[in-house]
Short mmCIF file of C-alpha atoms in Angstrom, two decimals:
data_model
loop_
_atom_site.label_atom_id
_atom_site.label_comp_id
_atom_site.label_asym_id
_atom_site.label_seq_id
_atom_site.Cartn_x
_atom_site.Cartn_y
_atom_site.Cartn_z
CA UNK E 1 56.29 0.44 4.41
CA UNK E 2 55.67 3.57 2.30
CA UNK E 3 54.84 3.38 -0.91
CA UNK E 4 53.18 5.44 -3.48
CA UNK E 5 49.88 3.40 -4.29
CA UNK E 6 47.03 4.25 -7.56
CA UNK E 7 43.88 4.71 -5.93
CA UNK E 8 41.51 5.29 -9.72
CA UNK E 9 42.33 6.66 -12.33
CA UNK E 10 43.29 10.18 -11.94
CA UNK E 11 44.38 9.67 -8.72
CA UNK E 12 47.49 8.22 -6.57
CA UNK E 13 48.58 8.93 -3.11
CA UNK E 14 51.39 8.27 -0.58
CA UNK E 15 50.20 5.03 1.99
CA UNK E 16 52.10 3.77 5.08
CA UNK E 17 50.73 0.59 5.33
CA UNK E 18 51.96 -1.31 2.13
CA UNK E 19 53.35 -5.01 2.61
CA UNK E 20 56.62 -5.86 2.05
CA UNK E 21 56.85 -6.94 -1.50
CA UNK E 22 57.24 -10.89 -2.11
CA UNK E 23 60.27 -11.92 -3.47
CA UNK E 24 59.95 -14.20 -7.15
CA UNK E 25 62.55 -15.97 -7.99
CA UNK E 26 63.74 -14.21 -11.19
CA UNK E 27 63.79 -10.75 -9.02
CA UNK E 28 66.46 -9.24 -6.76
CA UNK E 29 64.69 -7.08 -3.19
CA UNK E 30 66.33 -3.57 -3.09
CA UNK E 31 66.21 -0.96 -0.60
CA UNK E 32 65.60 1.86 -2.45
CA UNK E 33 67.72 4.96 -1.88
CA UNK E 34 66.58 7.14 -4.44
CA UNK E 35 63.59 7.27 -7.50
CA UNK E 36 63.52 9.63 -10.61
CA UNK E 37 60.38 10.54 -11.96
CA UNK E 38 59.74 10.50 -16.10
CA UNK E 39 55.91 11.54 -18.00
CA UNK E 40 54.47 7.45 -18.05
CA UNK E 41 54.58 8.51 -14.66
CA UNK E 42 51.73 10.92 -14.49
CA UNK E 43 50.22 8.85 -17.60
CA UNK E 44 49.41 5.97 -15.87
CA UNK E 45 48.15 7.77 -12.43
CA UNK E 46 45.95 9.64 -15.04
CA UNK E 47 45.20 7.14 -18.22
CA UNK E 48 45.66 3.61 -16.86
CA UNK E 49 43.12 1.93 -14.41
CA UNK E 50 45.29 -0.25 -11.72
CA UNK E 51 43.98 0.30 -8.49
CA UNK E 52 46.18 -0.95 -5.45
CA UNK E 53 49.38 -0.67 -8.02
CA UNK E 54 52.46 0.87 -6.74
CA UNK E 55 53.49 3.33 -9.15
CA UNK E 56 57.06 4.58 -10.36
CA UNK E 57 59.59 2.97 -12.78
CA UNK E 58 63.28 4.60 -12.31
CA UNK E 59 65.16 3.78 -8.62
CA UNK E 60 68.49 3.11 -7.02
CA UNK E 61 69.13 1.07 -3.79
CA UNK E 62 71.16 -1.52 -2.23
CA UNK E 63 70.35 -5.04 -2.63
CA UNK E 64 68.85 -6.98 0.31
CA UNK E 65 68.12 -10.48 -1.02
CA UNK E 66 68.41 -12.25 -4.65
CA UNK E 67 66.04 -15.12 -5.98
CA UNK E 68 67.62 -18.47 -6.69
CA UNK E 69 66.49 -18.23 -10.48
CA UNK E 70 68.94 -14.41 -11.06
CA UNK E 71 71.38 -15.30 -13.24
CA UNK E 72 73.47 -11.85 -12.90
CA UNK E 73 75.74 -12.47 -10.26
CA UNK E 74 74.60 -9.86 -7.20
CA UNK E 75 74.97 -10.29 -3.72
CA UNK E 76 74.02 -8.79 -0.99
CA UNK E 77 74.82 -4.99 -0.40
CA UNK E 78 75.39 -4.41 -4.04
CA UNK E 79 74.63 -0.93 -5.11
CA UNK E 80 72.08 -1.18 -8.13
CA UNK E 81 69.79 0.83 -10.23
CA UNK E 82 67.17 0.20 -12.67
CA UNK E 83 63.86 0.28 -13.48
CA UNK E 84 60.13 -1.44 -13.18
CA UNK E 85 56.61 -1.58 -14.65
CA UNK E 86 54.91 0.49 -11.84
CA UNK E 87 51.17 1.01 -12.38
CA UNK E 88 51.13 -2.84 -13.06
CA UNK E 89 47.49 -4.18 -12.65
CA UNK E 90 48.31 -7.75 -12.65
CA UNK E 91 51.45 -7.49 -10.60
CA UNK E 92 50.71 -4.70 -7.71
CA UNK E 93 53.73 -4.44 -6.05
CA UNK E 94 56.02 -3.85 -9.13
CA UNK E 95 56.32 0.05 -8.63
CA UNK E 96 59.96 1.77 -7.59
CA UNK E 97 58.08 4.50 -5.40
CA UNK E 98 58.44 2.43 -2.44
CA UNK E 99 61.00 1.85 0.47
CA UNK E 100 61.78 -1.35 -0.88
CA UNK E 101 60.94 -2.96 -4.10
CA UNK E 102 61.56 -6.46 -5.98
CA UNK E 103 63.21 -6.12 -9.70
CA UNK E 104 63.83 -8.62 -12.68
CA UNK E 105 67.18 -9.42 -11.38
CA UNK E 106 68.96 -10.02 -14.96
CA UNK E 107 67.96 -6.42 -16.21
CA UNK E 108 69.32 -4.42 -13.63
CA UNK E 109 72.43 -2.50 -13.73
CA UNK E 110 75.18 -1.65 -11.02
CA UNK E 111 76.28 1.64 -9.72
CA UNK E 112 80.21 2.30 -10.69
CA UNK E 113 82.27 3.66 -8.30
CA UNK E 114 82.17 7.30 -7.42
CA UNK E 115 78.40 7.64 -8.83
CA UNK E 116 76.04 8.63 -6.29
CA UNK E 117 72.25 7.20 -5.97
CA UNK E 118 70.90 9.91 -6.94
CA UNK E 119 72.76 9.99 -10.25
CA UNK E 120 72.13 6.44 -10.76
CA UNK E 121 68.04 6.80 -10.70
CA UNK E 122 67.79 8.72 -13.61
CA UNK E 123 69.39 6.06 -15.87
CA UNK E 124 67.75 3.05 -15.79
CA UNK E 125 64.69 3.30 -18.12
CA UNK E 126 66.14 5.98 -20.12
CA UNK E 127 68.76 3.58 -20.97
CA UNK E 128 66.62 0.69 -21.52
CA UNK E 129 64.46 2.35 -23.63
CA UNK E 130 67.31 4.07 -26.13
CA UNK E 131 68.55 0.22 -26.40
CA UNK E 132 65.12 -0.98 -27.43
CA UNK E 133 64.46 1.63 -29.66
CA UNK E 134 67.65 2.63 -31.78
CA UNK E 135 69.25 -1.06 -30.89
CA UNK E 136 66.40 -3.88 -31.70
CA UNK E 137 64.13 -1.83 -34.01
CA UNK E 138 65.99 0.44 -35.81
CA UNK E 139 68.61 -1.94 -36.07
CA UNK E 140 71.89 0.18 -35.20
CA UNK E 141 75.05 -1.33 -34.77
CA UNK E 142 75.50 -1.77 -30.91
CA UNK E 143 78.62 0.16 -29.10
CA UNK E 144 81.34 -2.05 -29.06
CA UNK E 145 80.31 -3.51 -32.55
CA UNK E 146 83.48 -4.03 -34.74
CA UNK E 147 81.25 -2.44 -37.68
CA UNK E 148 79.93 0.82 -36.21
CA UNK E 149 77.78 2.98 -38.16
CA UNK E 150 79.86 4.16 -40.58
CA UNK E 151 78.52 7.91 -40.13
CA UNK E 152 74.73 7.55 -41.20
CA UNK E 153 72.34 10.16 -40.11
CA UNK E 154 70.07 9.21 -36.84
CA UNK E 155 67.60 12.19 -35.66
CA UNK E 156 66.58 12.04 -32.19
CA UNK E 157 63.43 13.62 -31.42
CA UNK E 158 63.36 14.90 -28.43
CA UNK E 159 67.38 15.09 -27.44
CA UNK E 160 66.77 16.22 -23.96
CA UNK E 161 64.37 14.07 -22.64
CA UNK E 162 65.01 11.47 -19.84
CA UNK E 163 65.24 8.74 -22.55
CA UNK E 164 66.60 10.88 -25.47
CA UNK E 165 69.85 12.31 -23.99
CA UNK E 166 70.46 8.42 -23.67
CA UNK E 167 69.50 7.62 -27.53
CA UNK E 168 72.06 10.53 -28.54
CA UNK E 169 75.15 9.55 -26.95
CA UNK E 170 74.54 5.94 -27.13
CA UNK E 171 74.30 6.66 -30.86
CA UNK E 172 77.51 8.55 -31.26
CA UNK E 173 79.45 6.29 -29.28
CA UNK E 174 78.25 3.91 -32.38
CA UNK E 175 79.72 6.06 -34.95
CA UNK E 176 76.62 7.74 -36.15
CA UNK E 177 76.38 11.30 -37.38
CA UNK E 178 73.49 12.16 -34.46
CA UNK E 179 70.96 15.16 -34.88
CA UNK E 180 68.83 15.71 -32.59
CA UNK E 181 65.39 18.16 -31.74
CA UNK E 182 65.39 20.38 -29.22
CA UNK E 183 64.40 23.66 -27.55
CA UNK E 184 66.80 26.18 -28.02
CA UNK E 185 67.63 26.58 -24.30
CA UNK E 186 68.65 22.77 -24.09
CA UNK E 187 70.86 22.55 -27.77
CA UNK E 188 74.28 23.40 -26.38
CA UNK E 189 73.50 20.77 -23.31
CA UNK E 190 72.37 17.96 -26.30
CA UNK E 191 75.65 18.75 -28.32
CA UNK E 192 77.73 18.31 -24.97
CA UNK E 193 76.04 14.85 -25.45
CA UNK E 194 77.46 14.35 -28.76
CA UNK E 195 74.92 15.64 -31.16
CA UNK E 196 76.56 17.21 -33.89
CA UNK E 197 74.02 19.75 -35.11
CA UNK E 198 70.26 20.59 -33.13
CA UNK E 199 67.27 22.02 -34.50
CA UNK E 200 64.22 24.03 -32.58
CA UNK E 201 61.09 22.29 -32.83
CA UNK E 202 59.58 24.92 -32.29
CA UNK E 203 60.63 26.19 -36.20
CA UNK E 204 57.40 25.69 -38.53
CA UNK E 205 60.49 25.17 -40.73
CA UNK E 206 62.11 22.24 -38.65
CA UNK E 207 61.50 19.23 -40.08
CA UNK E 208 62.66 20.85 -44.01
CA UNK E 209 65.92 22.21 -42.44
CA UNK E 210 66.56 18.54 -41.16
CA UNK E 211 65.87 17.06 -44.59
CA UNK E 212 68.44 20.18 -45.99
CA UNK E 213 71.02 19.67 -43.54
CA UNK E 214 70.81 15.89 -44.19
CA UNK E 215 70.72 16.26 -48.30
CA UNK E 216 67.54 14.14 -48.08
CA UNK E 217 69.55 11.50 -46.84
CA UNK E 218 67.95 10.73 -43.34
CA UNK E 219 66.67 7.28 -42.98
CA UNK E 220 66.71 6.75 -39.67
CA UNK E 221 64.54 8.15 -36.68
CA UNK E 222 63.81 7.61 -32.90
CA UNK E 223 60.80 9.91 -31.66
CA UNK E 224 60.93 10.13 -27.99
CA UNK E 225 57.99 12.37 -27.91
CA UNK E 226 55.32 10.92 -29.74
CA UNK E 227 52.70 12.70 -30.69
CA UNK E 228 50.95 14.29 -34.32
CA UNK E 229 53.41 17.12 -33.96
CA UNK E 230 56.60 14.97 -33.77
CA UNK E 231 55.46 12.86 -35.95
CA UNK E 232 54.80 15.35 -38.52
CA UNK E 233 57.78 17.00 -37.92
CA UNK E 234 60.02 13.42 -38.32
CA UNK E 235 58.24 12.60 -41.61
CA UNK E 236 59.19 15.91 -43.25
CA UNK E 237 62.78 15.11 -42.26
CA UNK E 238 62.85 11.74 -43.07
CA UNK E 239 64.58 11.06 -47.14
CA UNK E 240 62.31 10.99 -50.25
CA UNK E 241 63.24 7.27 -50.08
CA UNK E 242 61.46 6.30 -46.92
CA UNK E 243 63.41 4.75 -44.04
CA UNK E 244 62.84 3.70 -40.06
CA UNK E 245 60.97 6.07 -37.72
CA UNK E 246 60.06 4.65 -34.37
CA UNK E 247 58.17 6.14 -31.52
CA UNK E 248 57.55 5.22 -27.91
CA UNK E 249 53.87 5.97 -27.82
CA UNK E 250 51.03 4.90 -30.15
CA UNK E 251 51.31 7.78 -32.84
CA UNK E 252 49.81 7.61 -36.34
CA UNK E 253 52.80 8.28 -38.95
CA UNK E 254 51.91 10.34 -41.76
CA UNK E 255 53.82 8.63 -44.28
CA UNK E 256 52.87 5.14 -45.70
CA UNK E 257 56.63 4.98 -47.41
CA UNK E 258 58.78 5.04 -43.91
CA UNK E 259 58.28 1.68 -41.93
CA UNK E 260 57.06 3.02 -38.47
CA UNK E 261 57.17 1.22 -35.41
CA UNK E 262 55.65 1.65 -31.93
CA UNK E 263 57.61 -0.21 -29.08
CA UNK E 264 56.84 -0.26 -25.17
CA UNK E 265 60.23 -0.60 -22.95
CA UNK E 266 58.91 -2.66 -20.51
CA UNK E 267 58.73 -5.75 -22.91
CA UNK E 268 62.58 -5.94 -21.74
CA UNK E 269 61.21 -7.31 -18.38
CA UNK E 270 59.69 -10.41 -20.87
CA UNK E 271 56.38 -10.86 -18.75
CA UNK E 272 53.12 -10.47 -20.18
CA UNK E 273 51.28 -7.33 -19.02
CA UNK E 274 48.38 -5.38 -19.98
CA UNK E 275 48.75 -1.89 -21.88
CA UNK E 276 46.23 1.97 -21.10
CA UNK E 277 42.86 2.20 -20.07
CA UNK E 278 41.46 -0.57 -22.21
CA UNK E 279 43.84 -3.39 -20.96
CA UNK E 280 45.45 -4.14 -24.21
CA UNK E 281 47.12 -7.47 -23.82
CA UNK E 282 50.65 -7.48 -24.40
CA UNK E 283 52.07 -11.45 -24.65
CA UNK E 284 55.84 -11.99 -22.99
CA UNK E 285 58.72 -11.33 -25.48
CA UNK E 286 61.10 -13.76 -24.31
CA UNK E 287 63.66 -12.43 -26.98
CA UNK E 288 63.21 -9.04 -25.87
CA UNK E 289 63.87 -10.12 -22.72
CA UNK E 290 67.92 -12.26 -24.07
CA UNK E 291 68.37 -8.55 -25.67
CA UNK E 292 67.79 -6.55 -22.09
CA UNK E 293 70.14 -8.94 -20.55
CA UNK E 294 73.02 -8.34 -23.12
CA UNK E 295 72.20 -4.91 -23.23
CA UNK E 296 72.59 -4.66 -19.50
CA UNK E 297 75.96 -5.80 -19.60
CA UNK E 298 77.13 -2.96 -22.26
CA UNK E 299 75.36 -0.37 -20.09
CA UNK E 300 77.35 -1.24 -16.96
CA UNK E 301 80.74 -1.47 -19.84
CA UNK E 302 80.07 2.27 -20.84
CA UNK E 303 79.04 3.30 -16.81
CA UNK E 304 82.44 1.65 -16.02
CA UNK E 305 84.25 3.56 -18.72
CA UNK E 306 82.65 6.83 -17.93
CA UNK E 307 81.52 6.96 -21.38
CA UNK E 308 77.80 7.24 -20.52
CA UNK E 309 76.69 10.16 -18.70
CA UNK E 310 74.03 10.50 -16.24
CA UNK E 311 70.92 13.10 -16.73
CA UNK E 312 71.37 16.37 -15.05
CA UNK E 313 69.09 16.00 -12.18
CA UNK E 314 66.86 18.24 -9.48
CA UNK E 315 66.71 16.41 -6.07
CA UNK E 316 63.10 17.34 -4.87
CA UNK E 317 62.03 17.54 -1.43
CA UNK E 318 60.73 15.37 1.20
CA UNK E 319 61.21 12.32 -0.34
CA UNK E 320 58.43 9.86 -1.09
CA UNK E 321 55.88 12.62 0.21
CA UNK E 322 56.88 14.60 -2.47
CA UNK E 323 56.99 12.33 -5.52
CA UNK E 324 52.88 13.04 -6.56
CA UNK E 325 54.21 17.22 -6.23
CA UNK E 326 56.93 16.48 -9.38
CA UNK E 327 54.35 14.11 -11.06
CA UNK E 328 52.13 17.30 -10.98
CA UNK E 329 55.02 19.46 -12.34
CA UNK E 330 55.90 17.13 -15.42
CA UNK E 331 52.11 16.73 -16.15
CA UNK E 332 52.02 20.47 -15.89
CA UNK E 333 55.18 20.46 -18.32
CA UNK E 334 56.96 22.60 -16.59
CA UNK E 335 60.37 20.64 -16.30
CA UNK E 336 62.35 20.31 -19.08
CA UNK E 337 66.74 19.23 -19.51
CA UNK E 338 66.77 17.67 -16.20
CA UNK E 339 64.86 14.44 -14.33
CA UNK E 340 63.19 15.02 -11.11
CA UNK E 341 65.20 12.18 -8.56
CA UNK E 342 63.60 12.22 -4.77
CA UNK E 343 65.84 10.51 -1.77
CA UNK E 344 63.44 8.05 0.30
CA UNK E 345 65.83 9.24 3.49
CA UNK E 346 63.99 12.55 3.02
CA UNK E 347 60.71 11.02 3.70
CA UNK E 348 59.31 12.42 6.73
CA UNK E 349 58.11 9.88 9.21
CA UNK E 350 59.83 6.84 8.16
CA UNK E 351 59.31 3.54 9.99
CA UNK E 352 61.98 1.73 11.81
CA UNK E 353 59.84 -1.47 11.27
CA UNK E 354 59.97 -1.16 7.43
CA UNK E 355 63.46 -2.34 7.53
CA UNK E 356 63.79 -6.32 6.19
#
């Protein structure tokens, strides 16, 4: 099959040879129908040293088989979406940029009805990762939570981003007063998404007009973006009184008063992995793992609802052959309010013998 494979570091490319992925128990085999792109993407090509891994985290597809240990019922021919730890070094053939692909079964999501493939791709880490971050360690009441949150402050850092647009509504829906950063171009799409007021990050003055608007009463922050800027930004917002700021990259936080955290998403999959350049070891997190599950389930609640909305997308061309072109263009920054989703139909030269 196709696949998109890491060669070293700095450099991936498209391969037509690739085995068909082996199924583990706890995993579901998808064809996949579409993938979205998001910046880890271009980070681990670039920063993380797993030659022979299949890159890509965020896909779509159609269930082909489902190992005995899934405990989500799925069956055959179930539309799904989700995502994976592509760029894996101990596990190879974990990456979504591939005609077919094998997924922790109980952390996968179904497509609603009327939601195309396409759509579906861009949600799967974004979601995850908003559920990880504001949900287990910022502590926020969950949607659906007969105590909601009572209309604290939350900032989101980064409100249009792939994961952030997620964090924002997921937040409102949970009764919090949401603020978000953002360019200006992208604030009236982040207060479509339920943020009541957005500020330019771009302002020198940014992070005091959050602590004005907010009376010096903001405690509680997700960073989506992650680096000395944000960061600097966040802790000028953040109350006199200290608080929660949490970040999905390694970031130093300027402020020894707010209790900062730094959280990788892909401790939902509860596997031990190993994290950059240097190999980091990262031990399984079973109970991160019991929280993806549940969280899963309220995912596929608020899809069913239509009280989650998809990111607005770009469908690139030609398929897998085109996936390292829109790693280029986020690396390059130059896509910003939408996620880059490629359809493996488009793929020129597909093989007839890839099919399972």
């Amino acid at each position: 099959m196709k696949a998109v494979v890491n060669r070293e570091s700095g450099h991936a490319e498209l391969v037509s040879d690739q085995p068909l992925p082996a199924l583990p128990e706890d995993h579901i085999l998808v064809k996949v129908e579409a993938v979205a792109l998001n910046p880890i993407d271009w980070m681990k090509i670039d920063n993380f040293h797993a030659p022979g891994a299949i890159q890509g985290a965020d896909y779509s597809g159609i269930v082909q088989d489902i190992g005995p240990a899934v405990e989500k019922k799925f069956e055959k021919g179930d539309r799904v979406f989700g995502f994976v730890r592509g760029g894996d070094s101990r596990r190879l053939q974990n990456g979504a940029f591939a005609e077919y692909i094998v997924a922790k079964g109980d952390i996968q999501f179904r497509i609603p009805q009327g939601m195309s493939f396409e759509d579906a791709a861009s949600i799967g880490s974004g979601s995850h990762s908003a559920g990880m971050a504001l949900y287990r360690h910022l502590g926020l009441q969950k949607p659906y939570d007969v105590e909601n949150g009572k209309g604290k402050f939350v900032l989101i850092y980064g409100g249009s981003t792939s994961s952030g647009m997620f964090g924002v509504q997921l937040a409102a829906i949970s009764g919090y007063k949401v603020i978000a950063t953002c360019s200006a171009a992208n604030a009236d799409f982040v207060k479509s998404l339920g943020a009541r007021k957005t500020f330019d990050y771009k302002d020198p003055d940014c992070g005091r007009k959050v602590r004005e608007h907010t009376q010096d009463s903001l405690t509680i922050v997700w960073d989506t973006v992650a680096q000395p800027s944000s960061a600097k930004i966040c802790a000028e917002a953040m109350s006199s009184k200290g608080g929660r700021y949490c970040c999905n990259l390694p970031v130093e936080f300027p402020r020894s008063d707010v209790k900062s955290c730094f959280y990788d998403a892909t401790t939902v999959i509860g596997e031990y992995f190993e994290y950059g350049r240097d190999k980091v070891p990262v031990p399984a997190d079973p109970d991160a793992f019991q929280f993806g599950k549940k969280w899963t389930s309220i995912i596929d609640q608020l899809l069913v609802e239509g009280k989650l909305k998809p990111h607005a997308i770009e469908i690139g061309p030609r398929g897998l052959d085109g996936v390292l072109e829109g790693v280029n263009r986020l690396r390059n920054r130059e896509v910003s309010g939408r996620k880059l989703v490629y359809r493996i139909a488009d793929t020129p030269g597909l093989e007839e013998s890839s099919k399972v």
